[in-house]
Amino acid sequence: TQLLEQSPQFLSIQEGENLTVYCNSSSVFSSLQWYRQEPGEGPVLLVTVVTGGEVKKLKRLTFQFGDARKDSSLHITAAQPGDTGLYLCAGERHSGYALNFGKGTSLLVTP
Amino acid sequence: SQTIHQWPATLVQPVGSPLSLECTVEGTSNPNLYWYRQAAGRGLQLLFYSVGIGQISSEVPQNLSASRPQDRQFILSSKKLLLSDSGFYLCAWSRPTGIAEAFFGQGTRLTVV
């Protein structure tokens, strides 16, 4: 059973376009993280959200945590080829438990 | 600053051979440690996690085992590899308290032939 569902699975867009990817669950999380992974490397942490309704911005990336702390979204404005990669969300259900990861959204941004 | 080292980066092993992947963390004490496996550019499957020396929790029954002989050392092993053990293996650590943000090693690409 997949605890976190990410959509879409694949996304191919042109440079300059905007996009949103989603991470949904029926479970409540004490925190949720977003990671980006490039081929052949380990995931790198982008952001952590902990409060329901929280919005965090990282340059052209905007992350939002749902009010009920069951879902999250990542919005990228004016995507660039350097944004290409696999975006993974991960949730912490209870303190001291291991993170549960979604299957990821594979993003390709072409010039 | 904290660093995590995972080796080897790539490994080709015959079916039935043993496996030992090692991961060490520097710059922190009593970290939580994790082994994940990732299929072809997709999500991470948690294999084992540890909150302390000698304490191992297994998430998925399989042909693999894990050990934590020292505080900052985590080892993934198998006595006899199967073809289905091929994949990208990732070690990660998180702080022992507070939010469980994971910091990953570079990964090991294992091919069983």
mmCIF file of N, CA, C and O in Angstrom, chain A residues 42-94:
data_model
loop_
_atom_site.group_PDB
_atom_site.id
_atom_site.type_symbol
_atom_site.label_atom_id
_atom_site.label_comp_id
_atom_site.label_asym_id
_atom_site.label_seq_id
_atom_site.Cartn_x
_atom_site.Cartn_y
_atom_site.Cartn_z
ATOM 1 N N GLY A 42 21.925 10.527 -4.987
ATOM 2 C CA GLY A 42 20.941 10.457 -3.932
ATOM 3 C C GLY A 42 20.029 11.674 -3.937
ATOM 4 O O GLY A 42 20.401 12.733 -4.431
ATOM 5 N N PRO A 43 18.821 11.538 -3.399
ATOM 6 C CA PRO A 43 17.907 12.691 -3.306
ATOM 7 C C PRO A 43 18.499 13.781 -2.420
ATOM 8 O O PRO A 43 19.205 13.498 -1.447
ATOM 9 N N VAL A 44 18.156 15.027 -2.763
ATOM 10 C CA VAL A 44 18.617 16.176 -1.991
ATOM 11 C C VAL A 44 17.395 16.897 -1.438
ATOM 12 O O VAL A 44 16.455 17.199 -2.180
ATOM 13 N N LEU A 45 17.433 17.171 -0.153
ATOM 14 C CA LEU A 45 16.314 17.833 0.501
ATOM 15 C C LEU A 45 16.144 19.257 -0.016
ATOM 16 O O LEU A 45 17.100 20.033 -0.067
ATOM 17 N N LEU A 46 14.895 19.595 -0.406
ATOM 18 C CA LEU A 46 14.582 20.956 -0.846
ATOM 19 C C LEU A 46 13.936 21.763 0.278
ATOM 20 O O LEU A 46 14.333 22.899 0.540
ATOM 21 N N VAL A 47 12.933 21.168 0.920
ATOM 22 C CA VAL A 47 12.182 21.928 1.917
ATOM 23 C C VAL A 47 11.458 20.972 2.854
ATOM 24 O O VAL A 47 11.176 19.825 2.495
ATOM 25 N N THR A 48 11.157 21.471 4.045
ATOM 26 C CA THR A 48 10.327 20.750 5.009
ATOM 27 C C THR A 48 9.190 21.656 5.433
ATOM 28 O O THR A 48 9.411 22.834 5.726
ATOM 29 N N VAL A 49 7.971 21.127 5.454
ATOM 30 C CA VAL A 49 6.818 21.872 5.949
ATOM 31 C C VAL A 49 6.234 21.106 7.123
ATOM 32 O O VAL A 49 6.193 19.868 7.115
ATOM 33 N N VAL A 50 5.805 21.857 8.135
ATOM 34 C CA VAL A 50 5.337 21.202 9.366
ATOM 35 C C VAL A 50 3.970 21.694 9.836
ATOM 36 O O VAL A 50 3.292 21.001 10.591
ATOM 37 N N THR A 51 3.567 22.860 9.400
ATOM 38 C CA THR A 51 2.316 23.440 9.891
ATOM 39 C C THR A 51 1.255 23.401 8.803
ATOM 40 O O THR A 51 1.536 23.771 7.654
ATOM 41 N N GLY A 52 0.045 22.967 9.148
ATOM 42 C CA GLY A 52 -1.041 22.942 8.183
ATOM 43 C C GLY A 52 -1.256 24.311 7.569
ATOM 44 O O GLY A 52 -1.319 25.310 8.279
ATOM 45 N N GLY A 53 -1.334 24.357 6.224
ATOM 46 C CA GLY A 53 -1.524 25.618 5.535
ATOM 47 C C GLY A 53 -0.235 26.373 5.242
ATOM 48 O O GLY A 53 -0.264 27.416 4.585
ATOM 49 N N GLU A 54 0.874 25.843 5.699
ATOM 50 C CA GLU A 54 2.161 26.527 5.531
ATOM 51 C C GLU A 54 2.551 26.626 4.060
ATOM 52 O O GLU A 54 2.346 25.690 3.290
ATOM 53 N N VAL A 55 3.115 27.772 3.698
ATOM 54 C CA VAL A 55 3.642 27.998 2.359
ATOM 55 C C VAL A 55 5.101 28.415 2.485
ATOM 56 O O VAL A 55 5.416 29.317 3.269
ATOM 57 N N LYS A 56 5.960 27.744 1.731
ATOM 58 C CA LYS A 56 7.379 28.118 1.717
ATOM 59 C C LYS A 56 7.813 28.344 0.284
ATOM 60 O O LYS A 56 7.391 27.624 -0.624
ATOM 61 N N LYS A 57 8.676 29.347 0.115
ATOM 62 C CA LYS A 57 9.184 29.650 -1.218
ATOM 63 C C LYS A 57 10.692 29.492 -1.250
ATOM 64 O O LYS A 57 11.397 29.906 -0.339
ATOM 65 N N LEU A 58 11.160 28.887 -2.320
ATOM 66 C CA LEU A 58 12.579 28.691 -2.548
ATOM 67 C C LEU A 58 12.835 29.133 -3.982
ATOM 68 O O LEU A 58 12.684 28.364 -4.929
ATOM 69 N N LYS A 59 13.181 30.408 -4.143
ATOM 70 C CA LYS A 59 13.376 31.012 -5.466
ATOM 71 C C LYS A 59 12.109 30.834 -6.291
ATOM 72 O O LYS A 59 11.062 31.384 -5.977
ATOM 73 N N ARG A 60 12.146 30.058 -7.378
ATOM 74 C CA ARG A 60 10.968 29.888 -8.243
ATOM 75 C C ARG A 60 10.078 28.719 -7.796
ATOM 76 O O ARG A 60 9.082 28.429 -8.454
ATOM 77 N N LEU A 61 10.419 28.095 -6.699
ATOM 78 C CA LEU A 61 9.641 26.954 -6.211
ATOM 79 C C LEU A 61 8.791 27.379 -5.020
ATOM 80 O O LEU A 61 9.280 28.024 -4.095
ATOM 81 N N THR A 62 7.507 27.006 -5.041
ATOM 82 C CA THR A 62 6.593 27.295 -3.944
ATOM 83 C C THR A 62 6.007 25.981 -3.442
ATOM 84 O O THR A 62 5.447 25.209 -4.219
ATOM 85 N N PHE A 63 6.139 25.761 -2.160
ATOM 86 C CA PHE A 63 5.662 24.541 -1.529
ATOM 87 C C PHE A 63 4.516 24.885 -0.590
ATOM 88 O O PHE A 63 4.581 25.866 0.148
ATOM 89 N N GLN A 64 3.473 24.050 -0.621
ATOM 90 C CA GLN A 64 2.347 24.286 0.266
ATOM 91 C C GLN A 64 1.977 22.986 0.976
ATOM 92 O O GLN A 64 1.942 21.923 0.360
ATOM 93 N N PHE A 65 1.691 23.093 2.252
ATOM 94 C CA PHE A 65 1.227 21.968 3.057
ATOM 95 C C PHE A 65 -0.271 22.147 3.278
ATOM 96 O O PHE A 65 -0.717 23.239 3.643
ATOM 97 N N GLY A 66 -1.051 21.112 3.037
ATOM 98 C CA GLY A 66 -2.493 21.206 3.187
ATOM 99 C C GLY A 66 -2.908 21.515 4.620
ATOM 100 O O GLY A 66 -2.187 21.198 5.573
ATOM 101 N N ASP A 67 -4.061 22.142 4.765
ATOM 102 C CA ASP A 67 -4.548 22.525 6.093
ATOM 103 C C ASP A 67 -4.641 21.334 7.036
ATOM 104 O O ASP A 67 -4.363 21.452 8.237
ATOM 105 N N ALA A 68 -5.044 20.198 6.502
ATOM 106 C CA ALA A 68 -5.204 18.993 7.317
ATOM 107 C C ALA A 68 -3.922 18.180 7.435
ATOM 108 O O ALA A 68 -3.913 17.116 8.064
ATOM 109 N N ARG A 69 -2.847 18.662 6.852
ATOM 110 C CA ARG A 69 -1.524 18.012 6.868
ATOM 111 C C ARG A 69 -1.582 16.600 6.271
ATOM 112 O O ARG A 69 -0.911 15.675 6.732
ATOM 113 N N LYS A 70 -2.405 16.458 5.204
ATOM 114 C CA LYS A 70 -2.466 15.176 4.500
ATOM 115 C C LYS A 70 -1.928 15.271 3.076
ATOM 116 O O LYS A 70 -1.757 14.254 2.418
ATOM 117 N N ASP A 71 -1.677 16.495 2.601
ATOM 118 C CA ASP A 71 -1.270 16.642 1.222
ATOM 119 C C ASP A 71 -0.377 17.861 1.066
ATOM 120 O O ASP A 71 -0.319 18.733 1.942
ATOM 121 N N SER A 72 0.293 17.904 -0.066
ATOM 122 C CA SER A 72 1.206 19.003 -0.335
ATOM 123 C C SER A 72 1.316 19.203 -1.836
ATOM 124 O O SER A 72 1.000 18.304 -2.626
ATOM 125 N N SER A 73 1.732 20.398 -2.219
ATOM 126 C CA SER A 73 1.957 20.676 -3.634
ATOM 127 C C SER A 73 3.256 21.441 -3.801
ATOM 128 O O SER A 73 3.727 22.131 -2.886
ATOM 129 N N LEU A 74 3.817 21.284 -4.985
ATOM 130 C CA LEU A 74 5.036 22.000 -5.377
ATOM 131 C C LEU A 74 4.745 22.709 -6.693
ATOM 132 O O LEU A 74 4.376 22.056 -7.674
ATOM 133 N N HIS A 75 4.886 24.016 -6.695
ATOM 134 C CA HIS A 75 4.654 24.810 -7.893
ATOM 135 C C HIS A 75 5.972 25.416 -8.346
ATOM 136 O O HIS A 75 6.698 26.003 -7.536
ATOM 137 N N ILE A 76 6.277 25.248 -9.622
ATOM 138 C CA ILE A 76 7.481 25.832 -10.191
ATOM 139 C C ILE A 76 7.072 26.883 -11.219
ATOM 140 O O ILE A 76 6.293 26.594 -12.137
ATOM 141 N N THR A 77 7.581 28.076 -11.048
ATOM 142 C CA THR A 77 7.307 29.185 -11.965
ATOM 143 C C THR A 77 8.443 29.306 -12.966
ATOM 144 O O THR A 77 9.612 29.231 -12.596
ATOM 145 N N ALA A 78 8.087 29.481 -14.218
ATOM 146 C CA ALA A 78 9.074 29.687 -15.291
ATOM 147 C C ALA A 78 10.165 28.622 -15.240
ATOM 148 O O ALA A 78 11.349 28.911 -15.003
ATOM 149 N N ALA A 79 9.756 27.392 -15.452
ATOM 150 C CA ALA A 79 10.683 26.269 -15.332
ATOM 151 C C ALA A 79 11.900 26.421 -16.245
ATOM 152 O O ALA A 79 11.807 26.977 -17.350
ATOM 153 N N GLN A 80 13.018 25.908 -15.757
ATOM 154 C CA GLN A 80 14.269 25.942 -16.490
ATOM 155 C C GLN A 80 14.805 24.518 -16.659
ATOM 156 O O GLN A 80 14.472 23.641 -15.860
ATOM 157 N N PRO A 81 15.648 24.278 -17.652
ATOM 158 C CA PRO A 81 16.208 22.929 -17.842
ATOM 159 C C PRO A 81 16.885 22.385 -16.590
ATOM 160 O O PRO A 81 16.866 21.179 -16.337
ATOM 161 N N GLY A 82 17.449 23.262 -15.784
ATOM 162 C CA GLY A 82 18.090 22.834 -14.543
ATOM 163 C C GLY A 82 17.123 22.303 -13.505
ATOM 164 O O GLY A 82 17.544 21.714 -12.502
ATOM 165 N N ASP A 83 15.817 22.488 -13.727
ATOM 166 C CA ASP A 83 14.805 21.943 -12.817
ATOM 167 C C ASP A 83 14.512 20.475 -13.114
ATOM 168 O O ASP A 83 13.796 19.817 -12.349
ATOM 169 N N THR A 84 15.040 19.978 -14.214
ATOM 170 C CA THR A 84 14.812 18.586 -14.591
ATOM 171 C C THR A 84 15.281 17.647 -13.497
ATOM 172 O O THR A 84 16.354 17.835 -12.915
ATOM 173 N N GLY A 85 14.460 16.643 -13.189
ATOM 174 C CA GLY A 85 14.822 15.668 -12.171
ATOM 175 C C GLY A 85 13.600 14.950 -11.648
ATOM 176 O O GLY A 85 12.480 15.174 -12.112
ATOM 177 N N LEU A 86 13.833 14.095 -10.670
ATOM 178 C CA LEU A 86 12.758 13.358 -10.019
ATOM 179 C C LEU A 86 12.429 14.060 -8.706
ATOM 180 O O LEU A 86 13.302 14.248 -7.862
ATOM 181 N N TYR A 87 11.185 14.473 -8.546
ATOM 182 C CA TYR A 87 10.742 15.163 -7.345
ATOM 183 C C TYR A 87 9.995 14.178 -6.460
ATOM 184 O O TYR A 87 8.983 13.595 -6.861
ATOM 185 N N LEU A 88 10.486 14.032 -5.255
ATOM 186 C CA LEU A 88 9.932 13.064 -4.311
ATOM 187 C C LEU A 88 9.382 13.789 -3.089
ATOM 188 O O LEU A 88 10.032 14.698 -2.562
ATOM 189 N N CYS A 89 8.201 13.372 -2.649
ATOM 190 C CA CYS A 89 7.718 13.864 -1.373
ATOM 191 C C CYS A 89 7.861 12.741 -0.352
ATOM 192 O O CYS A 89 7.839 11.561 -0.701
ATOM 193 N N ALA A 90 8.030 13.112 0.894
ATOM 194 C CA ALA A 90 8.190 12.135 1.969
ATOM 195 C C ALA A 90 7.515 12.672 3.215
ATOM 196 O O ALA A 90 7.638 13.862 3.527
ATOM 197 N N GLY A 91 6.825 11.784 3.914
ATOM 198 C CA GLY A 91 6.096 12.208 5.091
ATOM 199 C C GLY A 91 6.532 11.460 6.336
ATOM 200 O O GLY A 91 6.885 10.278 6.275
ATOM 201 N N GLU A 92 6.506 12.178 7.434
ATOM 202 C CA GLU A 92 6.810 11.606 8.735
ATOM 203 C C GLU A 92 5.495 11.506 9.492
ATOM 204 O O GLU A 92 4.875 12.523 9.812
ATOM 205 N N ARG A 93 5.055 10.276 9.738
ATOM 206 C CA ARG A 93 3.750 10.107 10.375
ATOM 207 C C ARG A 93 3.814 10.385 11.869
ATOM 208 O O ARG A 93 2.926 11.012 12.436
ATOM 209 N N HIS A 94 4.834 9.865 12.505
ATOM 210 C CA HIS A 94 4.985 10.085 13.933
ATOM 211 C C HIS A 94 6.455 10.313 14.204
ATOM 212 O O HIS A 94 7.312 9.797 13.505
#
